[in-house]
PDB file of C-alpha atoms and ligand atoms in Angstrom:
ATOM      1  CA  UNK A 160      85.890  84.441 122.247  1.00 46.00           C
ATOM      2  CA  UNK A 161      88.033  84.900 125.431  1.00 48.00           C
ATOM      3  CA  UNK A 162      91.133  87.176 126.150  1.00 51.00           C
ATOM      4  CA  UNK A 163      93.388  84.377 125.851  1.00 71.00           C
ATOM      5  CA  UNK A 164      92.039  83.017 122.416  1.00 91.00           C
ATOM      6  CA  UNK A 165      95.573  83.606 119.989  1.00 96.00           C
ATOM      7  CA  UNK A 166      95.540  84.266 116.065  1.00 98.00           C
ATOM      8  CA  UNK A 167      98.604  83.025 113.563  1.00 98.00           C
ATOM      9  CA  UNK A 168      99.408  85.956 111.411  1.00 98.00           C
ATOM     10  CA  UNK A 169     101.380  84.853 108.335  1.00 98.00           C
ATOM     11  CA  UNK A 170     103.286  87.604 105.407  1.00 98.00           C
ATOM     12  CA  UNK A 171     104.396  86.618 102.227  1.00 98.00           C
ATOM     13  CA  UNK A 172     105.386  89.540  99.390  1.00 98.00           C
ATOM     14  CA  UNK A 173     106.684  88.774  95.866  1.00 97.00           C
ATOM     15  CA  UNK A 174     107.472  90.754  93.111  1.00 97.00           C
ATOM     16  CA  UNK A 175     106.336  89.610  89.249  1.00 97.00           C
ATOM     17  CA  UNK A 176     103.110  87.789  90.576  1.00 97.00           C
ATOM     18  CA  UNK A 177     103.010  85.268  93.637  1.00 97.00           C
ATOM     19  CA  UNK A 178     105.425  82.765  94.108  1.00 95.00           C
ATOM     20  CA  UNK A 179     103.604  79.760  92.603  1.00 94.00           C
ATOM     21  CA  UNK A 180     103.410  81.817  89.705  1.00 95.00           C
ATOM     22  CA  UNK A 181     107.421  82.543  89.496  1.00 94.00           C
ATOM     23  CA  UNK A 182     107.207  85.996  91.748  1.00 96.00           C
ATOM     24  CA  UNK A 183     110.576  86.696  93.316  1.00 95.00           C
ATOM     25  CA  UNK A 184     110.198  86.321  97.032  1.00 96.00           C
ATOM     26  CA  UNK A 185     110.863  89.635  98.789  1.00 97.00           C
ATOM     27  CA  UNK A 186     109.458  89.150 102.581  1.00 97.00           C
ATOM     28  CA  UNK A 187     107.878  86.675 104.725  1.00 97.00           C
ATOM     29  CA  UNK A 188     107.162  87.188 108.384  1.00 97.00           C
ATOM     30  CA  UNK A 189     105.070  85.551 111.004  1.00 97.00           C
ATOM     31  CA  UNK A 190     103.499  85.703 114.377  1.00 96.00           C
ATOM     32  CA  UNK A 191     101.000  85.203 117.342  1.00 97.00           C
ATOM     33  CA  UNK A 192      98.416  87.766 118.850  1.00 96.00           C
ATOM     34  CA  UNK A 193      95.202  88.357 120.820  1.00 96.00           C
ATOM     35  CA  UNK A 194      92.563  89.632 118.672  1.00 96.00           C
ATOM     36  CA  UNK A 195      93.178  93.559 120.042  1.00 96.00           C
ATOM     37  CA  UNK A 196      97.132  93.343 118.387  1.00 96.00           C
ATOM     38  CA  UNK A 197      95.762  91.946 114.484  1.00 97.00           C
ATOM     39  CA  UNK A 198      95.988  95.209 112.963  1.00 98.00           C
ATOM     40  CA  UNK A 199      98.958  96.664 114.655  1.00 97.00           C
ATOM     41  CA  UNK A 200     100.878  93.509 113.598  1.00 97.00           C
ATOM     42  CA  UNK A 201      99.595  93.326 110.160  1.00 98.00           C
ATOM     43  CA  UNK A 202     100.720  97.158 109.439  1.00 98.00           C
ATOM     44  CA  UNK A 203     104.167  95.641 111.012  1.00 97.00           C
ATOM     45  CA  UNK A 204     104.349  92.839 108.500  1.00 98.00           C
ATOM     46  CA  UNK A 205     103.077  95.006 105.608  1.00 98.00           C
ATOM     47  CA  UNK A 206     105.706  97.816 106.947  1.00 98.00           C
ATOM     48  CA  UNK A 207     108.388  94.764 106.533  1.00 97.00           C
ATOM     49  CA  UNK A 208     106.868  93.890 102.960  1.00 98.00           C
ATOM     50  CA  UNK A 209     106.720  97.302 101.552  1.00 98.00           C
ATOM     51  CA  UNK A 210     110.054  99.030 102.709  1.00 97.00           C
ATOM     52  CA  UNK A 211     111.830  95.461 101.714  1.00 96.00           C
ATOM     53  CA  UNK A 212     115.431  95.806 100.299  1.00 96.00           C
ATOM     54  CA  UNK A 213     114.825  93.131  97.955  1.00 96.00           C
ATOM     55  CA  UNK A 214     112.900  94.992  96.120  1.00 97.00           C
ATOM     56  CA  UNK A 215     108.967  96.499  95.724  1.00 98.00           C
ATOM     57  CA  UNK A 216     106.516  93.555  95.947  1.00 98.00           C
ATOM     58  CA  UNK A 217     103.447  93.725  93.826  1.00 98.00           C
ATOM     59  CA  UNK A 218     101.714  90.583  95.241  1.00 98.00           C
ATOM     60  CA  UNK A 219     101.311  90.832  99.347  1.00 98.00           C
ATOM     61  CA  UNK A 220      99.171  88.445 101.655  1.00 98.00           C
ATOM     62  CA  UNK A 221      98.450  88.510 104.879  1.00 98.00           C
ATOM     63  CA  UNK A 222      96.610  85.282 106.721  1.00 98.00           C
ATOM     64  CA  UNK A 223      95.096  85.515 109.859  1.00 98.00           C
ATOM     65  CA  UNK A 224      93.628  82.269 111.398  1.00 98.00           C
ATOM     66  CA  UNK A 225      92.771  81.959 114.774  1.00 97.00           C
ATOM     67  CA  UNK A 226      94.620  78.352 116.683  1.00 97.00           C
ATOM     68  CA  UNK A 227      93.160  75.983 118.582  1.00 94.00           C
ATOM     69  CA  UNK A 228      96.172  74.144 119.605  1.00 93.00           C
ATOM     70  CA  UNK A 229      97.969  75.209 123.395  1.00 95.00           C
ATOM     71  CA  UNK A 230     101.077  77.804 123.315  1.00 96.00           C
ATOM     72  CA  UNK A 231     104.100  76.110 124.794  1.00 97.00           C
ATOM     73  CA  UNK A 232     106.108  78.782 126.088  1.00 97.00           C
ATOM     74  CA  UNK A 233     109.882  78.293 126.267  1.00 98.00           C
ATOM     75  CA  UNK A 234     112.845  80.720 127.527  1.00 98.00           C
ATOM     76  CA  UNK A 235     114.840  81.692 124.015  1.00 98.00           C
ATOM     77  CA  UNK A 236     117.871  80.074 123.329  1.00 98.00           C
ATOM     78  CA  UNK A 237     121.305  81.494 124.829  1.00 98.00           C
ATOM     79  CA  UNK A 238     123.615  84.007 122.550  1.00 98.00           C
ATOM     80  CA  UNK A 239     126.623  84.207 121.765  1.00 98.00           C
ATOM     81  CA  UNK A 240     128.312  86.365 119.200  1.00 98.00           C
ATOM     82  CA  UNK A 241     132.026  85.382 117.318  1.00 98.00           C
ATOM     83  CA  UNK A 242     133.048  88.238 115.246  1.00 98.00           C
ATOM     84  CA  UNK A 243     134.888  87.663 112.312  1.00 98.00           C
ATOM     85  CA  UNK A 244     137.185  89.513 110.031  1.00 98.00           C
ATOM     86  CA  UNK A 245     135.059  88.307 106.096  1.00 98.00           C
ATOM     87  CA  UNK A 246     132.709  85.972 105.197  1.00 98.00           C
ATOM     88  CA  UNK A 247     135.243  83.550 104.017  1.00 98.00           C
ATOM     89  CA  UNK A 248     136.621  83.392 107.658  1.00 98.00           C
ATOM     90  CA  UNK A 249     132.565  83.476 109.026  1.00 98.00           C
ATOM     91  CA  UNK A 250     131.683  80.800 106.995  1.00 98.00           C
ATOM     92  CA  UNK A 251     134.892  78.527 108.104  1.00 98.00           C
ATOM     93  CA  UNK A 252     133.482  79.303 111.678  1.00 98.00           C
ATOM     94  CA  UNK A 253     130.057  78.318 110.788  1.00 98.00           C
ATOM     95  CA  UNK A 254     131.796  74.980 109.453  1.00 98.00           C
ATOM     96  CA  UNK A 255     133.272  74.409 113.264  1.00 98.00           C
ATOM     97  CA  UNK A 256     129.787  75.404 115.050  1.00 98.00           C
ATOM     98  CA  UNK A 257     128.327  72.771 112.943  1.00 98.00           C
ATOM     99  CA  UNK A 258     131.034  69.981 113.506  1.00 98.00           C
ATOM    100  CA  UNK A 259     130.901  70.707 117.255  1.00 98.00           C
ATOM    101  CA  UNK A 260     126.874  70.391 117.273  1.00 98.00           C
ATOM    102  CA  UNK A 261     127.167  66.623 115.832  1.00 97.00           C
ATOM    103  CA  UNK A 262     127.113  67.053 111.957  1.00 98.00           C
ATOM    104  CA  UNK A 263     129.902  65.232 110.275  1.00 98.00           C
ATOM    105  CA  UNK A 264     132.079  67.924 107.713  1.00 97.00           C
ATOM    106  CA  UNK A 265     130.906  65.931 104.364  1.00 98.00           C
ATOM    107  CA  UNK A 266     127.267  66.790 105.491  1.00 98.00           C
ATOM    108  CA  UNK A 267     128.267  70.176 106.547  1.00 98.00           C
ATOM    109  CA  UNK A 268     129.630  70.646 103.234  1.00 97.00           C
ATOM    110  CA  UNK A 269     126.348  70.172 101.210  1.00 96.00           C
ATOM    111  CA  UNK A 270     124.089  72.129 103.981  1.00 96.00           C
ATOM    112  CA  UNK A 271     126.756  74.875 102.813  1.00 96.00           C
ATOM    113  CA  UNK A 272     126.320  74.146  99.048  1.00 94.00           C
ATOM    114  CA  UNK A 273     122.372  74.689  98.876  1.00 91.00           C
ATOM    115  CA  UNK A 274     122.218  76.994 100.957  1.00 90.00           C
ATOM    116  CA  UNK A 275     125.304  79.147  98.635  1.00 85.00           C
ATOM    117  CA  UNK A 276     122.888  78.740  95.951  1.00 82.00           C
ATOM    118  CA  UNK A 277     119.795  79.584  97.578  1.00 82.00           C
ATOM    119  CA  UNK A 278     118.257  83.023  96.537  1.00 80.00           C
ATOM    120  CA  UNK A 279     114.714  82.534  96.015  1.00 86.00           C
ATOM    121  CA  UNK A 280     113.383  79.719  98.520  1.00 91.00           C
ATOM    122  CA  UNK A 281     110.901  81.168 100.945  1.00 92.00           C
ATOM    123  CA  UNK A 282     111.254  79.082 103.815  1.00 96.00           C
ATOM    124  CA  UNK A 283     113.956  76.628 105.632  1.00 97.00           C
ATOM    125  CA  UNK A 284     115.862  73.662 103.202  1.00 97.00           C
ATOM    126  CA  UNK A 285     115.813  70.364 105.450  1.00 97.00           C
ATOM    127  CA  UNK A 286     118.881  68.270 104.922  1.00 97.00           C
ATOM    128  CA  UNK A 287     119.079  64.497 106.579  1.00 97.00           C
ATOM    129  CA  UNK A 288     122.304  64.394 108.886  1.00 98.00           C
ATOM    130  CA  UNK A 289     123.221  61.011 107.770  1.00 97.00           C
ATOM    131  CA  UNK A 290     122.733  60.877 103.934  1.00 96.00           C
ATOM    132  CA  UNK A 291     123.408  64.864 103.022  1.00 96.00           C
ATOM    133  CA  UNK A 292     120.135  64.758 100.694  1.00 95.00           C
ATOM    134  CA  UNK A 293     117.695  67.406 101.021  1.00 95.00           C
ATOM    135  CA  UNK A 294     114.622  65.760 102.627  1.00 96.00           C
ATOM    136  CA  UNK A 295     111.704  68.095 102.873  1.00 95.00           C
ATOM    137  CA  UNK A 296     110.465  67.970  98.923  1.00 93.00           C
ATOM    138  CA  UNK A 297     109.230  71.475  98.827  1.00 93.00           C
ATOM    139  CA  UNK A 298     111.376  73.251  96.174  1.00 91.00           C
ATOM    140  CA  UNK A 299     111.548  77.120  96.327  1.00 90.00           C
ATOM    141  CA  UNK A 300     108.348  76.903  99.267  1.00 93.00           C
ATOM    142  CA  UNK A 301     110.543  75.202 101.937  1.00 95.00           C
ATOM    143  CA  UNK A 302     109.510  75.094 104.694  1.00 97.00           C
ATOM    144  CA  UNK A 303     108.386  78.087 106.796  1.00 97.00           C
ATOM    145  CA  UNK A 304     108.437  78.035 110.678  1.00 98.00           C
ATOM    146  CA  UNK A 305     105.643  79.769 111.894  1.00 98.00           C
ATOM    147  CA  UNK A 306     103.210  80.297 114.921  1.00 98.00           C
ATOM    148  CA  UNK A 307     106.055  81.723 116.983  1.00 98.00           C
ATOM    149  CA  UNK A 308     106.577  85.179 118.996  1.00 98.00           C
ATOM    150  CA  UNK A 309     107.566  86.736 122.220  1.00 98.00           C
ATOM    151  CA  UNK A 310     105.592  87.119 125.043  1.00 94.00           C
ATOM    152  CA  UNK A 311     104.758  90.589 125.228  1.00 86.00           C
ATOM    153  CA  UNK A 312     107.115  92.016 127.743  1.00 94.00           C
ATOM    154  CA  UNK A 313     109.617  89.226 127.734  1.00 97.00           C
ATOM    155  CA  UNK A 314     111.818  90.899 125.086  1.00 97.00           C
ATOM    156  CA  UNK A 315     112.135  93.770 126.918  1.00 96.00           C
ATOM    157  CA  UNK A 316     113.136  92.029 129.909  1.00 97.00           C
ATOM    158  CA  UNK A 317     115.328  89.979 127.638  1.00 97.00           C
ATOM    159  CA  UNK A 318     117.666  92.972 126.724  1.00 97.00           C
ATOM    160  CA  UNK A 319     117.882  94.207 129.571  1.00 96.00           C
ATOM    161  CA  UNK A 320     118.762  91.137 130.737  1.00 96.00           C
ATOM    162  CA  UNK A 321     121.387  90.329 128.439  1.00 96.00           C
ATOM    163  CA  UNK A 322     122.443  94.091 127.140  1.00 96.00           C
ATOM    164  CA  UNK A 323     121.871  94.024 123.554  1.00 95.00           C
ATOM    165  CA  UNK A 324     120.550  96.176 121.590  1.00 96.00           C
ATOM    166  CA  UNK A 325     117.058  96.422 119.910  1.00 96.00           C
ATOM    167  CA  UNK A 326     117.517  93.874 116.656  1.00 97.00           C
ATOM    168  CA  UNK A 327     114.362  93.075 115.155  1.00 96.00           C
ATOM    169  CA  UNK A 328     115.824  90.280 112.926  1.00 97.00           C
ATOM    170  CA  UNK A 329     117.519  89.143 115.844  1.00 98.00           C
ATOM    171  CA  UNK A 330     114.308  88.649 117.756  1.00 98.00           C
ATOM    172  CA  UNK A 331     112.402  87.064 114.934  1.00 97.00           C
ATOM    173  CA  UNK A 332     115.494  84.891 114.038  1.00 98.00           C
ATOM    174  CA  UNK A 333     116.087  83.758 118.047  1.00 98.00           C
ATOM    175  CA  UNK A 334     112.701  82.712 118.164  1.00 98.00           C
ATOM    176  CA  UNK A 335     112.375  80.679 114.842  1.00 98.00           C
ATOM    177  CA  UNK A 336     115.562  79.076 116.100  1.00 98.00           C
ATOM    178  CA  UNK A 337     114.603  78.478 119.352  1.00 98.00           C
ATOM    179  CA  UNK A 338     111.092  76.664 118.040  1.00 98.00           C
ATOM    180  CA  UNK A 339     113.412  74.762 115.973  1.00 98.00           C
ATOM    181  CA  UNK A 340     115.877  73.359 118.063  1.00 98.00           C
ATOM    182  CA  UNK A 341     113.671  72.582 120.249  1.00 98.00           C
ATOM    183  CA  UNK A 342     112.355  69.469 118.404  1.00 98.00           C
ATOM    184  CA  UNK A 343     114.501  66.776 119.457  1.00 97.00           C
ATOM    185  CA  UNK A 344     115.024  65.502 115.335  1.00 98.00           C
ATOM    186  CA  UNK A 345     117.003  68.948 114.734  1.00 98.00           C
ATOM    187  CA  UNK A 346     120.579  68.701 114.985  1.00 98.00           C
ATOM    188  CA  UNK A 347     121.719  72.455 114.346  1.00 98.00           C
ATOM    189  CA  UNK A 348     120.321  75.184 111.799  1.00 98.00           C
ATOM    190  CA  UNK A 349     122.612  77.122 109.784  1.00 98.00           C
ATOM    191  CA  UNK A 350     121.197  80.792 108.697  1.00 98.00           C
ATOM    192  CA  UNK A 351     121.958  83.907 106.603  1.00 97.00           C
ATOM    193  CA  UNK A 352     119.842  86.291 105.331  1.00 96.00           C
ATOM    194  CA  UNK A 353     118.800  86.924 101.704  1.00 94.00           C
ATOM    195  CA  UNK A 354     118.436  90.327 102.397  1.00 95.00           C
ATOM    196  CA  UNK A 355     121.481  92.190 100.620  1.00 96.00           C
ATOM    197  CA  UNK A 356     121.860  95.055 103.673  1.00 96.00           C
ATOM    198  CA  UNK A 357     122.272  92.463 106.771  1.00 98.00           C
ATOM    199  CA  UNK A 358     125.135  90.250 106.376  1.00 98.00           C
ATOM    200  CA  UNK A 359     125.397  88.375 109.753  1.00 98.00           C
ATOM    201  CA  UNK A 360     124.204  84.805 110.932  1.00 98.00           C
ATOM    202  CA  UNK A 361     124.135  81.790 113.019  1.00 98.00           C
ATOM    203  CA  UNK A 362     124.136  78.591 114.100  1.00 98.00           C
ATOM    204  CA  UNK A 363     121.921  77.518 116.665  1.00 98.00           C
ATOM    205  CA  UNK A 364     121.396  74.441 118.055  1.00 98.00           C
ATOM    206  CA  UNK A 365     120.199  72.782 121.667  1.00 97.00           C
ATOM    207  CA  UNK A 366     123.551  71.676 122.458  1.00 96.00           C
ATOM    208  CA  UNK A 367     125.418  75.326 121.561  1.00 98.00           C
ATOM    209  CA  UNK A 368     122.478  77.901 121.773  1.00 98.00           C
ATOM    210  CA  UNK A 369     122.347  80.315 119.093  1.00 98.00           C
ATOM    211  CA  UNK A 370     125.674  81.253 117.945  1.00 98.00           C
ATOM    212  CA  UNK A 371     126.030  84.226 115.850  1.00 98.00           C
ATOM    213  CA  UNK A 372     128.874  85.092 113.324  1.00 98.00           C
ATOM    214  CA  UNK A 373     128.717  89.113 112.239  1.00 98.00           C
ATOM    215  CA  UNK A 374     129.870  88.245 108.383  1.00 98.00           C
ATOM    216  CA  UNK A 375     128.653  85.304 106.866  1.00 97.00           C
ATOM    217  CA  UNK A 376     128.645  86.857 103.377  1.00 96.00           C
ATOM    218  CA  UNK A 377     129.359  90.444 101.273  1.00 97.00           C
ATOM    219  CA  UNK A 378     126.720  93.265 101.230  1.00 97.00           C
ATOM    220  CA  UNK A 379     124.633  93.108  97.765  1.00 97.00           C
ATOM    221  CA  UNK A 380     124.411  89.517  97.569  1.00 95.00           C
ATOM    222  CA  UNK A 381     121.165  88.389  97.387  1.00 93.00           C
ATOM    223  CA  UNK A 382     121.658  84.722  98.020  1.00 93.00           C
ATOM    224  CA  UNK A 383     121.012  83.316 101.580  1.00 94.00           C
ATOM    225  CA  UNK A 384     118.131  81.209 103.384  1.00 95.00           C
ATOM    226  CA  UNK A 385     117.831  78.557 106.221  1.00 97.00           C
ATOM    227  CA  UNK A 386     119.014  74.942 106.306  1.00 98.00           C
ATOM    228  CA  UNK A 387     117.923  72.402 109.068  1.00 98.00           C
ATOM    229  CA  UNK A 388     120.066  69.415 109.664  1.00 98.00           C
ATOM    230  CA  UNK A 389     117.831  66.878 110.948  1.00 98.00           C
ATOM    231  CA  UNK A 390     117.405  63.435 112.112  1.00 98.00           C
ATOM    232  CA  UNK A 391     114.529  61.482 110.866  1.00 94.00           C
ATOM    233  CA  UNK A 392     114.112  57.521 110.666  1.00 91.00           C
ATOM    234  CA  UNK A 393     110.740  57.783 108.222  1.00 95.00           C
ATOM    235  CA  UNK A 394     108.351  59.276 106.205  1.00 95.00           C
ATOM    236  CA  UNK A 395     105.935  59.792 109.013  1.00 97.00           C
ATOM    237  CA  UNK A 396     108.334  61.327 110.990  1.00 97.00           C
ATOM    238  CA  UNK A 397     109.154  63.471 108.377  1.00 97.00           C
ATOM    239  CA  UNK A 398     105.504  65.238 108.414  1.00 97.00           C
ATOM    240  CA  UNK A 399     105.070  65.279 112.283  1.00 98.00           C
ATOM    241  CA  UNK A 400     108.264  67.049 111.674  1.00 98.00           C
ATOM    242  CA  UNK A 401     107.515  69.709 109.351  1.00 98.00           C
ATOM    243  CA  UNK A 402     103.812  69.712 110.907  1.00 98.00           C
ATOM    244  CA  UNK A 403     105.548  70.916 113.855  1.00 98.00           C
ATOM    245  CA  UNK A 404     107.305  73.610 112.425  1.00 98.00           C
ATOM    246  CA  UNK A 405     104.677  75.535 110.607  1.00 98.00           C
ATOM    247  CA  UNK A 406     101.614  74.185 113.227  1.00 97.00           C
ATOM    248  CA  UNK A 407     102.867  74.119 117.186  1.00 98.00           C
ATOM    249  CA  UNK A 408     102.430  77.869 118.834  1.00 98.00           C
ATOM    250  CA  UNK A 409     105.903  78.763 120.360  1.00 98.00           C
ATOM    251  CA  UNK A 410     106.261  81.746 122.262  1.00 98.00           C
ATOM    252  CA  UNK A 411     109.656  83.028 123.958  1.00 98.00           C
ATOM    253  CA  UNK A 412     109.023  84.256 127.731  1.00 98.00           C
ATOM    254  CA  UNK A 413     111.710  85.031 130.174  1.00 96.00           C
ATOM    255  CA  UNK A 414     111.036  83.771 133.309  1.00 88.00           C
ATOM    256  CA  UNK A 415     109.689  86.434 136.030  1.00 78.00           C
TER     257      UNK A 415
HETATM  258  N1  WAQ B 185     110.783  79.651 108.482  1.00 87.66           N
HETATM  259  C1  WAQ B 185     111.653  79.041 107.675  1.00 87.66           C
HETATM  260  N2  WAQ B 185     112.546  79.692 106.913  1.00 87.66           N
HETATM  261  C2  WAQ B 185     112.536  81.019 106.979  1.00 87.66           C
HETATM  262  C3  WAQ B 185     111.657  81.741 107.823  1.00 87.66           C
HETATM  263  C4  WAQ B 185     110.744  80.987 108.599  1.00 87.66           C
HETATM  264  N3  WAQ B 185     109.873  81.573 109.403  1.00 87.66           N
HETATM  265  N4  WAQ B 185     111.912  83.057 107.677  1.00 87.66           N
HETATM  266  C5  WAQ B 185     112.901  83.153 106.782  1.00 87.66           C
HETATM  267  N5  WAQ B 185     113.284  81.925 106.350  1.00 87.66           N
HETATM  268  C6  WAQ B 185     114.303  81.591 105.355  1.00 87.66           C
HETATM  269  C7  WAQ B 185     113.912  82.035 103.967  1.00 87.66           C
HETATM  270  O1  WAQ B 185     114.496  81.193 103.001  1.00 87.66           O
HETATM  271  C8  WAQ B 185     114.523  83.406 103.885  1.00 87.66           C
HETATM  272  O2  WAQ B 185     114.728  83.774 102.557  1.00 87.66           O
HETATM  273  C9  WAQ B 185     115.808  83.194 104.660  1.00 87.66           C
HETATM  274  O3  WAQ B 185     115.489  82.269 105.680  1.00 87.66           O
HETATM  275  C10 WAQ B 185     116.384  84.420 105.267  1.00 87.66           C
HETATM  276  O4  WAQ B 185     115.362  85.074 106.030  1.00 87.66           O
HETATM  277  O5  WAQ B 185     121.667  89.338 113.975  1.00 87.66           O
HETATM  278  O6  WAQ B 185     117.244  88.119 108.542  1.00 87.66           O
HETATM  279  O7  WAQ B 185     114.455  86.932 107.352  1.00 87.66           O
HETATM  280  O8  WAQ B 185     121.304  87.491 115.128  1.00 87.66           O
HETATM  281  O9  WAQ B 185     116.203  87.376 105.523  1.00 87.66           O
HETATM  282  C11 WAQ B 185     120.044  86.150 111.119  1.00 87.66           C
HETATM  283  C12 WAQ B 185     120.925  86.874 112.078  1.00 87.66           C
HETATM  284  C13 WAQ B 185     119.236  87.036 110.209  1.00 87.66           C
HETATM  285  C14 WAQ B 185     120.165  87.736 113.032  1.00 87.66           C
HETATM  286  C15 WAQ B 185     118.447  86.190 109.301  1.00 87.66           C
HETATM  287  O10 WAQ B 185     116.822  86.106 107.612  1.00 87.66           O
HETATM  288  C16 WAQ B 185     121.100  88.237 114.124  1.00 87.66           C
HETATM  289  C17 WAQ B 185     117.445  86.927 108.463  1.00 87.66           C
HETATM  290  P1  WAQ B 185     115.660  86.485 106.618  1.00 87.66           P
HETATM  291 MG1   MG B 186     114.943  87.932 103.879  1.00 87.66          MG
END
């Protein structure tokens, strides 16, 4: 083993049994480390898990595999925040993020619609841009981004940069976006948290960058998740696609 050999660290908590058993999904989180920052990003992602305001999780795992494949490192996506006076009005400006990113309003509309309903899906809901159907098959699993981080250092240099404050959602959420529009088949993402204390979101796409709206629904609601508009021609696309998403090692890194 080397220095530079990385390890995956994936979180999932659920409370009323695992979710293939019908659990309610409380947390997920995921990363990338040397060997010497395992535990001190496990106790993070059990920290996340255990003080979740979804509620107390009686089923927690933590996976920790060492990777193989090359880190592409990639400068995180640029910001930009509207604020807005209600959800209502948020979710109208989601509507126009999307339109201006290339998805016509008919598909923006049903990206909206499962995503409205969404409470309980771990991971990301793909929809196809040109037929509006939900594409990836996985139900409540979805389909979770992982393998992705900061470059130690960079975030730092990142706020400072850019003058924002410390947001740890924010980071994890810039850098799942920014691994995800980077594949050339997505078209935009449209985000908002389950989580019934944070309430804002975004749309992020190459084109646009990642375009955050402070109120894209009330406090207490407990519905919210992550759609992917994408373009795919087949089948095998389809699972280079989400092979992609949960395989390739991203990392965000501001240049020096
Ligand atoms: N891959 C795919 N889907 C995911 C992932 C992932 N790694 N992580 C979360 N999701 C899905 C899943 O369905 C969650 O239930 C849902 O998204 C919401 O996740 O201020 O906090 O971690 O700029 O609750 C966005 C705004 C915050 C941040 C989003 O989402 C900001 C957030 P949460
Ligand atoms: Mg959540």
């Amino acid at each position: 083993m080397t220095d530079n050999d990385f390890f995956s660290l994936r979180m999932r908590a659920a409370q009323g049994g695992p979710h293939e058993l019908g659990g309610k999904h409380i947390s997920g989180g995921e990363n990338l480390c040397t060997k010497d920052e395992i535990l001190k990003k496990s106790l993070m992602l059990m920290k996340k898990a255990l003080t979740h305001k979804r509620g107390d999780p009686d089923f927690l795992q933590i996976i920790v595999e060492k990777i193989s494949e090359p880190i592409t490192f990639v400068e995180p996506l640029p910001v930009r925040t509207y604020g807005v006076k209600d959800a209502n009005e948020g979710r109208q400006k989601a509507k126009l993020l999307l339109k201006a990113a290339g998805i016509e309003e008919n598909i923006v509309d049903r990206g909206f619609l499962e995503l409205s309903n969404s409470w309980d899906t771990r991971g990301a809901i793909m929809i196809d841009v040109n037929t509006g159907m939900r594409i990836d098959g996985r139900g409540l699993k979805g389909v979770r981004v992982s393998r992705i981080d900061w470059e130690e250092s960079s975030y730092e240099r990142w706020l400072a940069k850019y003058c924002q404050p410390r947001n740890q959602r924010m980071k994890e959420a810039l850098a799942i976006a920014t691994k995800v529009t980077l594949h050339p088949s997505t078209v935009a993402e449209l985000c908002w948290s389950d989580d019934p204390d944070y309430i804002t979101g975004y749309v992020a796409s190459r084109k646009n960058g990642y375009e955050r709206i402070t109120k894209m629904k009330e406090y207490g609601d407990e519905k919210g998740g992550r759609v992917y508009f994408v373009h795919l021609v087949s089948e095998q696309e389809l699972e280079q696609y989400i092979h992609y998403l949960e395989k390739a090692p991203v990392m965000l890194k501001m240049e020096d």
